[in-house]
């Protein structure tokens, strides 16, 4: 029982896993193989460019600025996702949940590269 509660908390405490779970509950699961088709080349190119900029960052100060920018992208994506789900626009919600996954991976990469993350 405790492990089920812990797992449920882990799912709902993070926006990207909560979105994936919610879409799964309404019968629209996101498959890892679908992500590229759902979000398109332009979005993928944007993420690639941002990741290259992060890799080229020469200080934690710059990385933290990238982290702040990414947090803003994630917040906007979450708000748009909330609206899409409330409107029952599940195609848009699926795309936004996929985008949120990518932004979460960008966040993880930035945090891994910050020497003194607080």
Coordinates of C-alpha atoms in Angstrom, one line a residue:
X1 CA 0.0 0.0 0.0
X2 CA 2.7 2.5 0.9
X3 CA 4.6 1.8 -2.3
X4 CA 1.4 2.5 -4.3
X5 CA 1.0 5.8 -2.5
X6 CA 4.6 6.7 -3.1
X7 CA 4.3 5.8 -6.8
X8 CA 1.1 7.9 -7.1
X9 CA 2.8 10.8 -5.4
X10 CA 5.8 10.6 -7.8
X11 CA 3.4 10.6 -10.7
X12 CA 1.3 13.6 -9.7
X13 CA 4.1 15.7 -8.2
X14 CA 5.8 16.2 -11.6
X15 CA 3.9 18.1 -14.3
X16 CA 5.2 15.9 -17.2
X17 CA 4.4 12.6 -15.5
X18 CA 1.0 13.9 -14.3
X19 CA 0.2 15.0 -17.9
X20 CA 1.2 11.6 -19.3
X21 CA -0.9 9.8 -16.6
X22 CA -3.9 12.0 -17.2
X23 CA -3.9 11.3 -20.9
X24 CA -3.5 7.6 -20.3
X25 CA -6.5 7.7 -18.0
X26 CA -8.7 9.3 -20.7
X27 CA -7.5 6.7 -23.2
X28 CA -4.9 8.7 -25.1
X29 CA -1.6 7.3 -24.0
X30 CA 1.6 8.8 -25.4
X31 CA 4.1 6.3 -26.7
X32 CA 7.8 7.2 -26.7
X33 CA 7.9 6.4 -30.4
X34 CA 5.1 8.9 -31.2
X35 CA 6.8 12.0 -29.7
X36 CA 8.6 13.0 -32.9
X37 CA 5.5 12.7 -35.0
X38 CA 3.4 14.5 -32.5
X39 CA 5.5 17.6 -32.0
X40 CA 7.1 18.0 -35.4
X41 CA 10.5 18.9 -36.8
X42 CA 10.5 22.6 -35.9
X43 CA 10.0 21.9 -32.2
X44 CA 12.7 19.2 -32.3
X45 CA 15.1 21.6 -34.0
X46 CA 14.4 24.3 -31.4
X47 CA 15.2 21.8 -28.6
X48 CA 18.4 20.7 -30.3
X49 CA 19.6 24.3 -30.7
X50 CA 18.8 25.0 -27.0
X51 CA 20.7 21.9 -25.9
X52 CA 23.7 22.9 -28.0
X53 CA 23.7 26.3 -26.4
X54 CA 23.5 24.7 -23.0
X55 CA 26.4 22.4 -23.9
X56 CA 28.4 25.4 -24.9
X57 CA 27.6 27.4 -21.8
X58 CA 30.9 28.3 -20.0
X59 CA 29.6 29.1 -16.5
X60 CA 27.0 28.1 -13.9
X61 CA 25.6 31.6 -14.1
X62 CA 24.8 31.1 -17.8
X63 CA 23.4 27.6 -17.1
X64 CA 21.2 29.0 -14.4
X65 CA 19.8 31.6 -16.9
X66 CA 19.0 28.8 -19.3
X67 CA 17.3 27.0 -16.4
X68 CA 15.2 30.0 -15.7
X69 CA 14.3 30.3 -19.4
X70 CA 13.4 26.6 -19.5
X71 CA 11.3 26.9 -16.3
X72 CA 9.3 29.7 -18.1
X73 CA 8.8 27.5 -21.1
X74 CA 7.6 24.6 -18.8
X75 CA 5.2 26.9 -17.0
X76 CA 3.7 28.2 -20.2
X77 CA 3.4 24.6 -21.5
X78 CA 1.6 23.5 -18.3
X79 CA -0.9 26.4 -18.6
X80 CA -1.6 25.6 -22.2
X81 CA -1.9 21.9 -21.4
X82 CA -4.3 22.7 -18.6
X83 CA -6.5 24.7 -21.0
X84 CA -6.3 21.9 -23.6
X85 CA -7.4 19.3 -21.2
X86 CA -10.2 21.5 -19.8
X87 CA -11.4 22.1 -23.4
X88 CA -11.1 18.3 -24.1
X89 CA -8.8 19.1 -27.0
X90 CA -6.8 15.9 -26.5
X91 CA -4.8 16.2 -29.7
X92 CA -3.4 19.5 -28.5
X93 CA -3.0 18.1 -25.0
X94 CA -1.0 15.1 -26.3
X95 CA 1.3 17.4 -28.3
X96 CA 1.8 19.7 -25.3
X97 CA 2.5 16.8 -22.9
X98 CA 5.1 15.5 -25.4
X99 CA 6.7 19.0 -25.5
X100 CA 6.7 19.1 -21.7
X101 CA 8.6 15.8 -21.7
X102 CA 11.3 17.4 -23.9
X103 CA 11.5 20.5 -21.7
X104 CA 11.9 18.3 -18.6
X105 CA 14.8 16.5 -20.3
X106 CA 16.3 19.9 -21.0
X107 CA 15.9 20.8 -17.4
X108 CA 17.6 17.6 -16.3
X109 CA 20.5 18.2 -18.6
X110 CA 21.0 21.8 -17.3
X111 CA 20.9 20.6 -13.7
X112 CA 23.4 17.8 -14.3
X113 CA 25.8 20.4 -15.8
X114 CA 25.5 23.0 -13.0
X115 CA 28.4 22.4 -10.6
X116 CA 26.7 23.9 -7.5
X117 CA 23.0 23.4 -8.0
X118 CA 21.0 24.6 -5.0

